[in-house]
JSON list of N, CA and C in Angstrom, two decimals:
[
{"chain": "O", "resi": 290, "resn": "MET", "atom": "N", "xyz": [5.29, 102.35, 33.85]},
{"chain": "O", "resi": 290, "resn": "MET", "atom": "CA", "xyz": [6.44, 102.07, 33.74]},
{"chain": "O", "resi": 290, "resn": "MET", "atom": "C", "xyz": [7.37, 102.33, 32.61]},
{"chain": "O", "resi": 291, "resn": "GLU", "atom": "N", "xyz": [7.22, 103.91, 32.23]},
{"chain": "O", "resi": 291, "resn": "GLU", "atom": "CA", "xyz": [8.69, 104.67, 31.32]},
{"chain": "O", "resi": 291, "resn": "GLU", "atom": "C", "xyz": [9.58, 104.49, 31.77]},
{"chain": "O", "resi": 292, "resn": "ALA", "atom": "N", "xyz": [9.94, 104.41, 33.81]},
{"chain": "O", "resi": 292, "resn": "ALA", "atom": "CA", "xyz": [11.26, 104.43, 34.02]},
{"chain": "O", "resi": 292, "resn": "ALA", "atom": "C", "xyz": [12.35, 103.30, 33.44]},
{"chain": "O", "resi": 293, "resn": "PHE", "atom": "N", "xyz": [11.60, 102.52, 33.08]},
{"chain": "O", "resi": 293, "resn": "PHE", "atom": "CA", "xyz": [12.16, 101.42, 32.44]},
{"chain": "O", "resi": 293, "resn": "PHE", "atom": "C", "xyz": [12.39, 101.55, 30.91]},
{"chain": "O", "resi": 294, "resn": "GLY", "atom": "N", "xyz": [11.85, 102.19, 30.53]},
{"chain": "O", "resi": 294, "resn": "GLY", "atom": "CA", "xyz": [12.03, 102.74, 28.97]},
{"chain": "O", "resi": 294, "resn": "GLY", "atom": "C", "xyz": [10.62, 101.70, 28.38]},
{"chain": "O", "resi": 295, "resn": "ILE", "atom": "N", "xyz": [9.56, 101.25, 28.90]},
{"chain": "O", "resi": 295, "resn": "ILE", "atom": "CA", "xyz": [9.34, 99.83, 28.46]},
{"chain": "O", "resi": 295, "resn": "ILE", "atom": "C", "xyz": [7.78, 100.67, 28.23]},
{"chain": "O", "resi": 296, "resn": "SER", "atom": "N", "xyz": [6.83, 100.64, 27.38]},
{"chain": "O", "resi": 296, "resn": "SER", "atom": "CA", "xyz": [5.76, 101.13, 27.36]},
{"chain": "O", "resi": 296, "resn": "SER", "atom": "C", "xyz": [5.01, 99.93, 27.68]},
{"chain": "O", "resi": 297, "resn": "GLY", "atom": "N", "xyz": [3.75, 100.69, 28.19]},
{"chain": "O", "resi": 297, "resn": "GLY", "atom": "CA", "xyz": [2.41, 99.64, 28.47]},
{"chain": "O", "resi": 297, "resn": "GLY", "atom": "C", "xyz": [2.57, 98.17, 27.72]},
{"chain": "O", "resi": 298, "resn": "TYR", "atom": "N", "xyz": [2.25, 98.81, 26.21]},
{"chain": "O", "resi": 298, "resn": "TYR", "atom": "CA", "xyz": [2.52, 97.57, 25.13]},
{"chain": "O", "resi": 298, "resn": "TYR", "atom": "C", "xyz": [3.55, 96.67, 25.11]},
{"chain": "O", "resi": 299, "resn": "GLU", "atom": "N", "xyz": [4.56, 97.20, 25.19]},
{"chain": "O", "resi": 299, "resn": "GLU", "atom": "CA", "xyz": [5.79, 96.11, 25.09]},
{"chain": "O", "resi": 299, "resn": "GLU", "atom": "C", "xyz": [5.58, 95.30, 26.70]},
{"chain": "O", "resi": 300, "resn": "PHE", "atom": "N", "xyz": [5.22, 95.79, 27.91]},
{"chain": "O", "resi": 300, "resn": "PHE", "atom": "CA", "xyz": [4.81, 95.38, 29.35]},
{"chain": "O", "resi": 300, "resn": "PHE", "atom": "C", "xyz": [4.07, 94.43, 28.75]},
{"chain": "O", "resi": 301, "resn": "GLY", "atom": "N", "xyz": [3.21, 94.54, 28.38]},
{"chain": "O", "resi": 301, "resn": "GLY", "atom": "CA", "xyz": [1.89, 93.79, 28.28]},
{"chain": "O", "resi": 301, "resn": "GLY", "atom": "C", "xyz": [2.28, 92.35, 27.13]},
{"chain": "O", "resi": 302, "resn": "VAL", "atom": "N", "xyz": [3.19, 92.91, 26.28]},
{"chain": "O", "resi": 302, "resn": "VAL", "atom": "CA", "xyz": [3.64, 91.24, 25.19]},
{"chain": "O", "resi": 302, "resn": "VAL", "atom": "C", "xyz": [4.34, 91.06, 26.24]},
{"chain": "O", "resi": 303, "resn": "ILE", "atom": "N", "xyz": [5.41, 91.29, 27.11]},
{"chain": "O", "resi": 303, "resn": "ILE", "atom": "CA", "xyz": [6.58, 90.77, 27.45]},
{"chain": "O", "resi": 303, "resn": "ILE", "atom": "C", "xyz": [5.86, 89.74, 28.73]},
{"chain": "O", "resi": 304, "resn": "GLY", "atom": "N", "xyz": [4.77, 90.36, 29.44]},
{"chain": "O", "resi": 304, "resn": "GLY", "atom": "CA", "xyz": [4.16, 89.82, 30.53]},
{"chain": "O", "resi": 304, "resn": "GLY", "atom": "C", "xyz": [3.41, 88.43, 29.92]},
{"chain": "O", "resi": 305, "resn": "MET", "atom": "N", "xyz": [2.52, 88.32, 28.50]},
{"chain": "O", "resi": 305, "resn": "MET", "atom": "CA", "xyz": [1.86, 87.65, 28.11]},
{"chain": "O", "resi": 305, "resn": "MET", "atom": "C", "xyz": [3.03, 86.22, 27.76]},
{"chain": "O", "resi": 306, "resn": "THR", "atom": "N", "xyz": [4.02, 86.44, 27.21]},
{"chain": "O", "resi": 306, "resn": "THR", "atom": "CA", "xyz": [5.46, 85.70, 26.80]},
{"chain": "O", "resi": 306, "resn": "THR", "atom": "C", "xyz": [5.50, 84.91, 28.08]},
{"chain": "O", "resi": 307, "resn": "PHE", "atom": "N", "xyz": [6.21, 85.64, 29.05]},
{"chain": "O", "resi": 307, "resn": "PHE", "atom": "CA", "xyz": [5.94, 84.75, 30.30]},
{"chain": "O", "resi": 307, "resn": "PHE", "atom": "C", "xyz": [4.97, 84.00, 30.64]},
{"chain": "O", "resi": 308, "resn": "GLY", "atom": "N", "xyz": [3.77, 84.68, 30.59]},
{"chain": "O", "resi": 308, "resn": "GLY", "atom": "CA", "xyz": [3.01, 83.85, 31.74]},
{"chain": "O", "resi": 308, "resn": "GLY", "atom": "C", "xyz": [2.46, 82.37, 30.80]},
{"chain": "O", "resi": 309, "resn": "MET", "atom": "N", "xyz": [2.99, 82.99, 29.51]},
{"chain": "O", "resi": 309, "resn": "MET", "atom": "CA", "xyz": [2.59, 81.32, 28.47]},
{"chain": "O", "resi": 309, "resn": "MET", "atom": "C", "xyz": [3.74, 80.56, 28.65]},
{"chain": "O", "resi": 310, "resn": "PHE", "atom": "N", "xyz": [5.11, 81.18, 28.86]},
{"chain": "O", "resi": 310, "resn": "PHE", "atom": "CA", "xyz": [6.36, 80.71, 29.52]},
{"chain": "O", "resi": 310, "resn": "PHE", "atom": "C", "xyz": [5.80, 79.47, 30.61]},
{"chain": "O", "resi": 311, "resn": "GLY", "atom": "N", "xyz": [5.30, 80.51, 31.36]},
{"chain": "O", "resi": 311, "resn": "GLY", "atom": "CA", "xyz": [5.06, 79.85, 32.94]},
{"chain": "O", "resi": 311, "resn": "GLY", "atom": "C", "xyz": [3.81, 78.71, 33.14]},
{"chain": "O", "resi": 312, "resn": "PHE", "atom": "N", "xyz": [3.26, 78.95, 32.25]},
{"chain": "O", "resi": 312, "resn": "PHE", "atom": "CA", "xyz": [2.01, 78.29, 32.17]},
{"chain": "O", "resi": 312, "resn": "PHE", "atom": "C", "xyz": [2.56, 76.77, 31.33]},
{"chain": "O", "resi": 313, "resn": "VAL", "atom": "N", "xyz": [3.38, 76.53, 30.67]},
{"chain": "O", "resi": 313, "resn": "VAL", "atom": "CA", "xyz": [3.63, 75.51, 29.73]},
{"chain": "O", "resi": 313, "resn": "VAL", "atom": "C", "xyz": [5.00, 74.95, 31.02]},
{"chain": "O", "resi": 314, "resn": "ALA", "atom": "N", "xyz": [5.39, 75.76, 31.50]},
{"chain": "O", "resi": 314, "resn": "ALA", "atom": "CA", "xyz": [6.66, 74.89, 32.64]},
{"chain": "O", "resi": 314, "resn": "ALA", "atom": "C", "xyz": [5.63, 74.18, 33.45]},
{"chain": "O", "resi": 315, "resn": "PHE", "atom": "N", "xyz": [4.55, 74.88, 34.35]},
{"chain": "O", "resi": 315, "resn": "PHE", "atom": "CA", "xyz": [4.09, 74.36, 34.96]},
{"chain": "O", "resi": 315, "resn": "PHE", "atom": "C", "xyz": [2.88, 73.08, 34.46]},
{"chain": "O", "resi": 316, "resn": "SER", "atom": "N", "xyz": [2.29, 73.08, 33.22]},
{"chain": "O", "resi": 316, "resn": "SER", "atom": "CA", "xyz": [2.05, 72.06, 32.72]},
{"chain": "O", "resi": 316, "resn": "SER", "atom": "C", "xyz": [2.73, 70.92, 32.43]},
{"chain": "O", "resi": 317, "resn": "LYS", "atom": "N", "xyz": [4.11, 70.84, 32.49]},
{"chain": "O", "resi": 317, "resn": "LYS", "atom": "CA", "xyz": [4.65, 69.94, 32.15]},
{"chain": "O", "resi": 317, "resn": "LYS", "atom": "C", "xyz": [5.22, 69.32, 33.63]},
{"chain": "O", "resi": 318, "resn": "LEU", "atom": "N", "xyz": [5.15, 70.27, 34.32]},
{"chain": "O", "resi": 318, "resn": "LEU", "atom": "CA", "xyz": [5.53, 70.09, 35.79]},
{"chain": "O", "resi": 318, "resn": "LEU", "atom": "C", "xyz": [4.78, 69.09, 36.49]},
{"chain": "O", "resi": 319, "resn": "ILE", "atom": "N", "xyz": [3.50, 69.49, 36.13]},
{"chain": "O", "resi": 319, "resn": "ILE", "atom": "CA", "xyz": [2.45, 68.66, 36.25]},
{"chain": "O", "resi": 319, "resn": "ILE", "atom": "C", "xyz": [2.44, 67.44, 35.99]},
{"chain": "O", "resi": 320, "resn": "ARG", "atom": "N", "xyz": [2.46, 66.95, 34.63]},
{"chain": "O", "resi": 320, "resn": "ARG", "atom": "CA", "xyz": [2.90, 66.02, 33.62]},
{"chain": "O", "resi": 320, "resn": "ARG", "atom": "C", "xyz": [3.83, 64.95, 34.25]},
{"chain": "O", "resi": 321, "resn": "LEU", "atom": "N", "xyz": [4.98, 65.39, 34.76]},
{"chain": "O", "resi": 321, "resn": "LEU", "atom": "CA", "xyz": [6.18, 64.83, 34.79]},
{"chain": "O", "resi": 321, "resn": "LEU", "atom": "C", "xyz": [5.49, 64.18, 36.39]},
{"chain": "O", "resi": 322, "resn": "GLU", "atom": "N", "xyz": [4.98, 64.88, 37.30]},
{"chain": "O", "resi": 322, "resn": "GLU", "atom": "CA", "xyz": [4.57, 64.52, 38.61]},
{"chain": "O", "resi": 322, "resn": "GLU", "atom": "C", "xyz": [3.88, 63.21, 38.47]},
{"chain": "O", "resi": 323, "resn": "GLU", "atom": "N", "xyz": [2.49, 63.34, 37.21]},
{"chain": "O", "resi": 323, "resn": "GLU", "atom": "CA", "xyz": [1.92, 62.19, 37.63]},
{"chain": "O", "resi": 323, "resn": "GLU", "atom": "C", "xyz": [2.93, 60.78, 36.55]},
{"chain": "O", "resi": 324, "resn": "HIS", "atom": "N", "xyz": [3.57, 61.22, 36.05]},
{"chain": "O", "resi": 324, "resn": "HIS", "atom": "CA", "xyz": [4.51, 59.89, 35.52]},
{"chain": "O", "resi": 324, "resn": "HIS", "atom": "C", "xyz": [5.29, 59.48, 36.89]},
{"chain": "O", "resi": 325, "resn": "LEU", "atom": "N", "xyz": [5.98, 60.28, 37.41]},
{"chain": "O", "resi": 325, "resn": "LEU", "atom": "CA", "xyz": [6.90, 59.73, 38.56]},
{"chain": "O", "resi": 325, "resn": "LEU", "atom": "C", "xyz": [5.78, 59.11, 39.33]},
{"chain": "O", "resi": 326, "resn": "LYS", "atom": "N", "xyz": [4.28, 59.19, 39.96]},
{"chain": "O", "resi": 326, "resn": "LYS", "atom": "CA", "xyz": [3.49, 58.67, 40.71]},
{"chain": "O", "resi": 326, "resn": "LYS", "atom": "C", "xyz": [3.04, 56.91, 39.83]},
{"chain": "O", "resi": 327, "resn": "ASN", "atom": "N", "xyz": [2.53, 57.29, 38.42]},
{"chain": "O", "resi": 327, "resn": "ASN", "atom": "CA", "xyz": [2.30, 55.91, 37.64]},
{"chain": "O", "resi": 327, "resn": "ASN", "atom": "C", "xyz": [3.79, 55.31, 37.80]},
{"chain": "O", "resi": 328, "resn": "SER", "atom": "N", "xyz": [5.12, 55.46, 37.80]},
{"chain": "O", "resi": 328, "resn": "SER", "atom": "CA", "xyz": [6.31, 54.68, 37.84]},
{"chain": "O", "resi": 328, "resn": "SER", "atom": "C", "xyz": [6.14, 54.00, 39.59]},
{"chain": "O", "resi": 329, "resn": "GLY", "atom": "N", "xyz": [5.49, 54.92, 40.44]},
{"chain": "O", "resi": 329, "resn": "GLY", "atom": "CA", "xyz": [6.32, 54.31, 41.83]},
{"chain": "O", "resi": 329, "resn": "GLY", "atom": "C", "xyz": [7.04, 54.64, 42.35]},
{"chain": "O", "resi": 330, "resn": "VAL", "atom": "N", "xyz": [7.95, 56.02, 41.86]},
{"chain": "O", "resi": 330, "resn": "VAL", "atom": "CA", "xyz": [8.69, 56.24, 42.41]},
{"chain": "O", "resi": 330, "resn": "VAL", "atom": "C", "xyz": [8.04, 57.43, 43.28]},
{"chain": "O", "resi": 331, "resn": "LEU", "atom": "N", "xyz": [6.89, 58.19, 43.04]},
{"chain": "O", "resi": 331, "resn": "LEU", "atom": "CA", "xyz": [6.51, 59.24, 44.44]},
{"chain": "O", "resi": 331, "resn": "LEU", "atom": "C", "xyz": [5.03, 58.42, 44.85]},
{"chain": "O", "resi": 332, "resn": "ASP", "atom": "N", "xyz": [4.68, 58.73, 46.22]},
{"chain": "O", "resi": 332, "resn": "ASP", "atom": "CA", "xyz": [3.68, 57.70, 46.35]},
{"chain": "O", "resi": 332, "resn": "ASP", "atom": "C", "xyz": [2.44, 58.94, 46.17]}
]
């Protein structure tokens, strides 16, 4: 990954940050879907 001027460590930190963000967004999406199902908006 040296072509982008990013070391392996930096790439790992960026990957972890995006991974955590994605996990949080995914869990919120699931909660939103459950909320809509409980509200009767979705079957």
